[in-house]
Amino acid sequence: MDLRGRKAVICGGGGFIGGHLAKSLRANGVEVIRAVDIKPMDEWYQVSPEVENLVMDLQDKENCYRAAKGADVVFQLAADMGGMGFIENNRALCMLSVLINTHMLMAARDAGVQRFFYSSSACVYNAEKQKSAQVIPLKEEDAYPALPEDGYGWEKLFSERMCRHFEEDFGLQCRVARYHNVYGPHGTWTGGREKAPAAICRKVIEAKHSGKHNIEIWGDGKQTRSFMFIDDCTKGTQAIMESEIHEPLNLGSDELVTINELVDIVEGIAGVKLERHYNLSAPKGVNGRNSDNTRILALMGWEPSIRLREGLQKTYAWIEKEMMALTHA
């Protein structure tokens, strides 16, 4: 399905990924008619002025019907979420996102929407397969038997199933991508919801400009992750939505690094070397997680490919500019 000329709605359009997706889709000829987010407009990460931008709580069913009206396709990215510090301490809030997904699926079905995209997460994967930092990359089938991240991961896995059954029972075409650690400019970098790349950039910038050359790292720094730059995320999201792939697909980089190596890269960009202090009581998530891209490569002939250093240079530069603006305000 070619999305060019289709009328698209982005739920969570005021968020980090949603803001980038709106601009990317419009640049690719997709008619984004509406972006919806619960945040006040001045807290949206990016705003596309040519789009109808609505501030609404999509846990409310009536708001979902208003959001879906006139849409050909819906991108459902709206969720109450954040980095590991947030999702480990707000499990009930994360679970309540099921209301958004339930009501948006119902609204899309009743509005005659042709396709529905759901942004799932690598947090759906079985924790037993993520105990070692010497990780075996996670295949799509590794989500079952189920033992996902408590709270957030359970909600994502349940909503994946709901998409599947809405397609089977009502004919609503659904596409699901399991995002793996998305980062980049115009994202959260402070306040408790930020993810590791942004948090490390902020801490290194603070250390560099304060002259206090030390950094706190959550966990022992040996936990492993892969991180996907936002441009790969938006490209993959559109490609998966346009595809005929009905099962959930990994959407993530397979460039595996330890958190210590992530800090090494950011230190290199900043031109500083910091003394590291490890907070072993802080939330650190699973010991190891990486994306197995065998299926997306086989089915689409493409995988996320932007190298971590390249993406971090852009992210670091943007966060530093934001921090300096606040300092001199």
Short mmCIF file of C-alpha atoms in Angstrom, two decimals:
data_model
loop_
_atom_site.label_atom_id
_atom_site.label_comp_id
_atom_site.label_asym_id
_atom_site.label_seq_id
_atom_site.Cartn_x
_atom_site.Cartn_y
_atom_site.Cartn_z
CA MET A 1 0.00 0.00 0.00
CA ASP A 2 1.48 3.34 -1.08
CA LEU A 3 0.79 5.93 1.62
CA ARG A 4 1.30 8.90 -0.69
CA GLY A 5 -1.89 10.92 -0.87
CA ARG A 6 -3.46 9.00 2.02
CA LYS A 7 -4.90 10.88 4.99
CA ALA A 8 -2.90 9.99 8.10
CA VAL A 9 -3.50 10.62 11.80
CA ILE A 10 -0.64 10.41 14.31
CA CYS A 11 -1.61 9.61 17.90
CA GLY A 12 1.17 10.75 20.20
CA GLY A 13 2.08 13.36 17.60
CA GLY A 14 3.49 15.70 20.23
CA GLY A 15 6.00 13.09 21.36
CA PHE A 16 9.58 12.52 20.27
CA ILE A 17 8.92 9.85 17.64
CA GLY A 18 5.51 11.26 16.67
CA GLY A 19 6.93 14.71 15.93
CA HIS A 20 9.64 13.29 13.70
CA LEU A 21 7.17 10.93 12.02
CA ALA A 22 4.81 13.78 11.10
CA LYS A 23 7.62 15.64 9.34
CA SER A 24 8.97 12.50 7.66
CA LEU A 25 5.58 11.39 6.34
CA ARG A 26 4.76 14.84 4.99
CA ALA A 27 8.18 15.00 3.28
CA ASN A 28 7.33 11.67 1.62
CA GLY A 29 3.99 12.83 0.23
CA VAL A 30 1.68 11.52 2.94
CA GLU A 31 -1.16 13.88 3.88
CA VAL A 32 -0.95 14.10 7.66
CA ILE A 33 -4.32 15.58 8.54
CA ARG A 34 -4.13 15.42 12.32
CA ALA A 35 -1.72 15.02 15.24
CA VAL A 36 -3.06 14.32 18.71
CA ASP A 37 -1.30 14.40 22.08
CA ILE A 38 -2.26 14.83 25.74
CA LYS A 39 0.54 17.31 26.40
CA PRO A 40 -0.12 21.06 26.25
CA MET A 41 0.97 22.39 22.84
CA ASP A 42 3.96 24.27 24.28
CA GLU A 43 5.31 20.93 25.54
CA TRP A 44 5.15 19.19 22.16
CA TYR A 45 8.61 18.22 20.94
CA GLN A 46 7.84 19.38 17.39
CA VAL A 47 4.74 20.97 15.88
CA SER A 48 3.82 20.82 12.20
CA PRO A 49 1.75 24.00 11.67
CA GLU A 50 0.14 22.67 8.47
CA VAL A 51 -1.51 19.85 10.45
CA GLU A 52 -4.61 19.95 12.70
CA ASN A 53 -2.95 19.66 16.11
CA LEU A 54 -5.28 18.59 18.92
CA VAL A 55 -4.61 18.41 22.65
CA MET A 56 -6.73 15.47 23.85
CA ASP A 57 -6.51 12.52 26.24
CA LEU A 58 -6.85 9.42 24.07
CA GLN A 59 -7.73 7.24 27.04
CA ASP A 60 -11.17 8.79 26.51
CA LYS A 61 -13.20 6.88 23.90
CA GLU A 62 -14.98 9.94 22.47
CA ASN A 63 -11.64 11.66 21.85
CA CYS A 64 -10.43 8.60 19.93
CA TYR A 65 -13.46 8.77 17.63
CA ARG A 66 -12.74 12.46 17.03
CA ALA A 67 -9.08 11.65 16.30
CA ALA A 68 -9.88 8.89 13.78
CA LYS A 69 -12.51 10.83 11.80
CA GLY A 70 -11.67 11.08 8.11
CA ALA A 71 -8.45 9.10 8.38
CA ASP A 72 -7.25 6.50 5.88
CA VAL A 73 -4.42 5.36 8.16
CA VAL A 74 -3.69 5.72 11.87
CA PHE A 75 -0.27 5.64 13.51
CA GLN A 76 -0.85 4.78 17.19
CA LEU A 77 2.23 5.91 19.12
CA ALA A 78 0.46 7.46 22.13
CA ALA A 79 1.46 5.93 25.47
CA ASP A 80 2.45 6.89 29.00
CA MET A 81 6.09 5.89 28.99
CA GLY A 82 9.72 6.90 29.48
CA GLY A 83 13.13 5.44 30.17
CA MET A 84 13.89 2.63 32.60
CA GLY A 85 13.66 4.91 35.63
CA PHE A 86 10.08 5.79 34.67
CA ILE A 87 8.71 2.42 33.57
CA GLU A 88 10.09 0.54 36.59
CA ASN A 89 8.43 2.99 38.99
CA ASN A 90 5.12 3.61 37.16
CA ARG A 91 3.84 0.18 36.16
CA ALA A 92 0.15 0.95 36.66
CA LEU A 93 0.38 4.14 34.58
CA CYS A 94 2.08 2.18 31.80
CA MET A 95 -0.65 -0.49 31.91
CA LEU A 96 -3.35 2.17 31.57
CA SER A 97 -2.14 2.88 28.02
CA VAL A 98 -4.24 -0.16 27.11
CA LEU A 99 -7.23 2.22 27.20
CA ILE A 100 -5.69 4.30 24.41
CA ASN A 101 -5.05 1.24 22.24
CA THR A 102 -8.48 -0.29 22.90
CA HIS A 103 -10.39 2.88 22.12
CA MET A 104 -8.25 3.82 19.10
CA LEU A 105 -8.73 0.35 17.59
CA MET A 106 -12.50 0.65 18.07
CA ALA A 107 -12.52 4.16 16.60
CA ALA A 108 -10.39 3.12 13.62
CA ARG A 109 -12.65 0.15 12.94
CA ASP A 110 -15.81 2.25 13.09
CA ALA A 111 -14.32 5.12 11.03
CA GLY A 112 -13.42 2.77 8.18
CA VAL A 113 -9.66 3.26 8.59
CA GLN A 114 -7.71 1.17 6.06
CA ARG A 115 -4.57 0.56 8.12
CA PHE A 116 -3.60 0.84 11.77
CA PHE A 117 0.04 1.00 12.90
CA TYR A 118 0.89 0.08 16.48
CA SER A 119 4.24 0.98 18.05
CA SER A 120 5.19 -1.90 20.29
CA SER A 121 8.47 -2.33 22.12
CA ALA A 122 11.39 -4.66 22.71
CA CYS A 123 10.10 -4.71 26.30
CA VAL A 124 7.66 -7.45 25.17
CA TYR A 125 10.49 -9.99 25.07
CA ASN A 126 10.90 -12.78 27.59
CA ALA A 127 13.11 -11.60 30.45
CA GLU A 128 14.64 -15.09 30.78
CA LYS A 129 16.34 -14.51 27.42
CA GLN A 130 17.87 -11.20 28.56
CA LYS A 131 19.74 -12.20 31.73
CA SER A 132 23.22 -12.22 30.23
CA ALA A 133 25.14 -9.24 28.86
CA GLN A 134 26.57 -11.69 26.29
CA VAL A 135 23.20 -11.53 24.66
CA ILE A 136 21.78 -13.61 21.83
CA PRO A 137 19.79 -11.19 19.61
CA LEU A 138 16.04 -11.42 20.12
CA LYS A 139 13.97 -13.00 17.37
CA GLU A 140 10.30 -12.06 16.94
CA GLU A 141 9.16 -15.49 18.15
CA ASP A 142 11.07 -15.00 21.43
CA ALA A 143 8.13 -13.01 22.81
CA TYR A 144 6.45 -16.33 23.63
CA PRO A 145 6.17 -18.03 26.09
CA ALA A 146 5.48 -14.62 27.58
CA LEU A 147 7.48 -13.04 30.39
CA PRO A 148 7.80 -9.38 29.29
CA GLU A 149 8.93 -6.29 31.18
CA ASP A 150 6.55 -5.94 34.11
CA GLY A 151 3.85 -3.33 33.52
CA TYR A 152 4.95 -1.61 30.32
CA GLY A 153 5.95 -4.80 28.48
CA TRP A 154 2.77 -6.68 29.42
CA GLU A 155 0.62 -3.82 28.13
CA LYS A 156 2.53 -3.74 24.83
CA LEU A 157 2.24 -7.50 24.34
CA PHE A 158 -1.48 -7.49 25.16
CA SER A 159 -2.09 -4.63 22.70
CA GLU A 160 -0.20 -6.53 20.00
CA ARG A 161 -2.67 -9.39 20.44
CA MET A 162 -5.57 -6.99 20.35
CA CYS A 163 -4.35 -5.64 16.98
CA ARG A 164 -4.13 -9.21 15.71
CA HIS A 165 -7.67 -10.05 16.75
CA PHE A 166 -9.12 -6.79 15.41
CA GLU A 167 -7.63 -7.78 12.06
CA GLU A 168 -8.98 -11.34 12.28
CA ASP A 169 -12.45 -10.42 13.56
CA PHE A 170 -13.13 -7.04 11.93
CA GLY A 171 -10.77 -6.87 8.95
CA LEU A 172 -8.88 -3.82 10.24
CA GLN A 173 -5.43 -4.14 8.65
CA CYS A 174 -2.86 -3.82 11.45
CA ARG A 175 0.92 -3.45 11.33
CA VAL A 176 3.12 -3.76 14.42
CA ALA A 177 6.75 -2.71 14.94
CA ARG A 178 8.72 -3.54 18.08
CA TYR A 179 10.88 -0.46 18.62
CA HIS A 180 14.32 -0.99 20.16
CA ASN A 181 15.63 2.05 22.09
CA VAL A 182 14.98 4.99 19.77
CA TYR A 183 17.08 8.14 20.28
CA GLY A 184 17.92 11.41 18.51
CA PRO A 185 17.41 15.20 18.58
CA HIS A 186 14.10 16.71 19.73
CA GLY A 187 13.67 14.05 22.41
CA THR A 188 13.45 13.92 26.20
CA TRP A 189 16.83 14.57 27.81
CA THR A 190 15.93 15.47 31.39
CA GLY A 191 13.15 15.12 33.97
CA GLY A 192 13.13 11.35 34.56
CA ARG A 193 11.59 10.02 31.33
CA GLU A 194 14.74 10.27 29.21
CA LYS A 195 16.44 7.14 27.87
CA ALA A 196 20.09 6.16 28.17
CA PRO A 197 21.64 7.95 25.14
CA ALA A 198 20.06 11.31 26.05
CA ALA A 199 20.78 10.85 29.76
CA ILE A 200 24.45 10.07 29.09
CA CYS A 201 24.76 13.03 26.71
CA ARG A 202 23.26 15.35 29.34
CA LYS A 203 25.52 14.03 32.11
CA VAL A 204 28.66 14.36 29.98
CA ILE A 205 27.71 17.90 28.91
CA GLU A 206 27.05 18.86 32.55
CA ALA A 207 30.42 17.43 33.59
CA LYS A 208 32.27 19.14 30.75
CA HIS A 209 30.80 22.60 31.34
CA SER A 210 30.89 22.47 35.16
CA GLY A 211 34.47 21.28 35.31
CA LYS A 212 33.40 18.47 37.66
CA HIS A 213 34.72 15.57 35.63
CA ASN A 214 32.69 12.69 37.04
CA ILE A 215 29.56 10.83 35.96
CA GLU A 216 27.01 8.55 37.63
CA ILE A 217 26.10 5.44 35.66
CA TRP A 218 23.06 3.34 36.52
CA GLY A 219 24.07 -0.27 37.12
CA ASP A 220 27.57 -1.64 36.61
CA GLY A 221 27.87 -0.31 33.05
CA LYS A 222 28.28 -3.81 31.65
CA GLN A 223 24.63 -4.20 30.59
CA THR A 224 24.29 -4.32 26.80
CA ARG A 225 21.87 -2.59 24.43
CA SER A 226 21.37 -1.51 20.84
CA PHE A 227 20.12 1.98 20.01
CA MET A 228 18.25 3.07 16.85
CA PHE A 229 18.57 6.61 15.48
CA ILE A 230 15.25 8.38 14.86
CA ASP A 231 15.72 8.65 11.07
CA ASP A 232 15.91 4.84 10.80
CA CYS A 233 12.83 4.61 13.03
CA THR A 234 10.64 6.87 10.88
CA LYS A 235 11.83 5.24 7.64
CA GLY A 236 11.13 1.76 9.00
CA THR A 237 7.76 2.78 10.43
CA GLN A 238 6.48 3.98 7.07
CA ALA A 239 7.92 0.93 5.27
CA ILE A 240 6.28 -1.51 7.69
CA MET A 241 2.95 0.35 7.42
CA GLU A 242 3.13 0.10 3.61
CA SER A 243 4.14 -3.59 3.66
CA GLU A 244 2.03 -6.74 3.58
CA ILE A 245 3.66 -8.09 6.75
CA HIS A 246 0.96 -8.90 9.31
CA GLU A 247 3.14 -10.19 12.17
CA PRO A 248 5.11 -7.95 14.57
CA LEU A 249 8.56 -6.99 13.28
CA ASN A 250 11.66 -5.91 15.14
CA LEU A 251 12.60 -2.34 14.29
CA GLY A 252 15.98 -1.69 15.83
CA SER A 253 19.71 -1.50 15.28
CA ASP A 254 21.78 -4.64 15.88
CA GLU A 255 24.91 -2.63 16.80
CA LEU A 256 25.42 -3.92 20.35
CA VAL A 257 27.27 -1.84 22.96
CA THR A 258 27.69 -1.88 26.72
CA ILE A 259 26.58 1.20 28.64
CA ASN A 260 30.27 1.79 29.40
CA GLU A 261 30.96 1.80 25.65
CA LEU A 262 28.07 4.23 25.16
CA VAL A 263 29.75 6.55 27.67
CA ASP A 264 33.09 6.08 25.84
CA ILE A 265 31.53 7.28 22.58
CA VAL A 266 29.91 10.35 24.17
CA GLU A 267 33.14 11.22 26.00
CA GLY A 268 34.92 11.04 22.63
CA ILE A 269 32.40 13.41 21.06
CA ALA A 270 32.75 15.82 24.01
CA GLY A 271 36.54 15.57 24.18
CA VAL A 272 36.56 14.74 27.91
CA LYS A 273 37.40 11.78 30.12
CA LEU A 274 35.28 11.36 33.24
CA GLU A 275 35.61 9.49 36.52
CA ARG A 276 32.80 6.94 36.65
CA HIS A 277 30.65 6.19 39.68
CA TYR A 278 28.27 3.24 39.47
CA ASN A 279 24.88 3.39 41.18
CA LEU A 280 24.07 -0.29 41.64
CA SER A 281 20.70 0.44 43.27
CA ALA A 282 19.36 2.48 40.33
CA PRO A 283 16.98 0.93 37.74
CA LYS A 284 19.03 -0.69 34.99
CA GLY A 285 16.59 -2.98 33.19
CA VAL A 286 17.63 -6.33 31.72
CA ASN A 287 21.31 -7.28 31.50
CA GLY A 288 21.33 -7.64 27.73
CA ARG A 289 19.09 -6.86 24.76
CA ASN A 290 19.72 -6.72 21.03
CA SER A 291 17.59 -6.83 17.89
CA ASP A 292 17.71 -9.84 15.56
CA ASN A 293 17.12 -8.27 12.13
CA THR A 294 16.97 -11.51 10.13
CA ARG A 295 13.25 -11.23 9.47
CA ILE A 296 13.08 -7.55 8.50
CA LEU A 297 16.05 -8.05 6.15
CA ALA A 298 14.45 -11.10 4.55
CA LEU A 299 11.01 -9.54 4.13
CA MET A 300 11.94 -5.93 3.33
CA GLY A 301 15.55 -6.02 2.16
CA TRP A 302 16.39 -3.27 4.64
CA GLU A 303 17.37 -2.77 8.27
CA PRO A 304 18.31 0.23 10.44
CA SER A 305 21.89 1.10 9.54
CA ILE A 306 22.83 4.53 10.98
CA ARG A 307 25.88 3.96 13.18
CA LEU A 308 25.65 4.83 16.86
CA ARG A 309 28.53 7.33 16.79
CA GLU A 310 26.95 9.25 13.89
CA GLY A 311 23.57 9.42 15.59
CA LEU A 312 25.06 10.37 18.95
CA GLN A 313 27.03 13.24 17.42
CA LYS A 314 23.77 14.78 16.18
CA THR A 315 21.98 14.04 19.46
CA TYR A 316 24.82 15.43 21.58
CA ALA A 317 24.99 18.64 19.52
CA TRP A 318 21.24 19.22 19.86
CA ILE A 319 21.13 18.55 23.63
CA GLU A 320 24.17 20.76 24.21
CA LYS A 321 22.49 23.59 22.28
CA GLU A 322 19.31 23.16 24.36
CA MET A 323 21.24 23.13 27.63
CA MET A 324 23.30 26.18 26.74
CA ALA A 325 20.14 28.07 25.76
CA LEU A 326 18.68 27.36 29.20
CA THR A 327 21.90 28.36 30.92
CA HIS A 328 22.01 31.73 29.15
CA ALA A 329 18.27 32.40 29.34
#
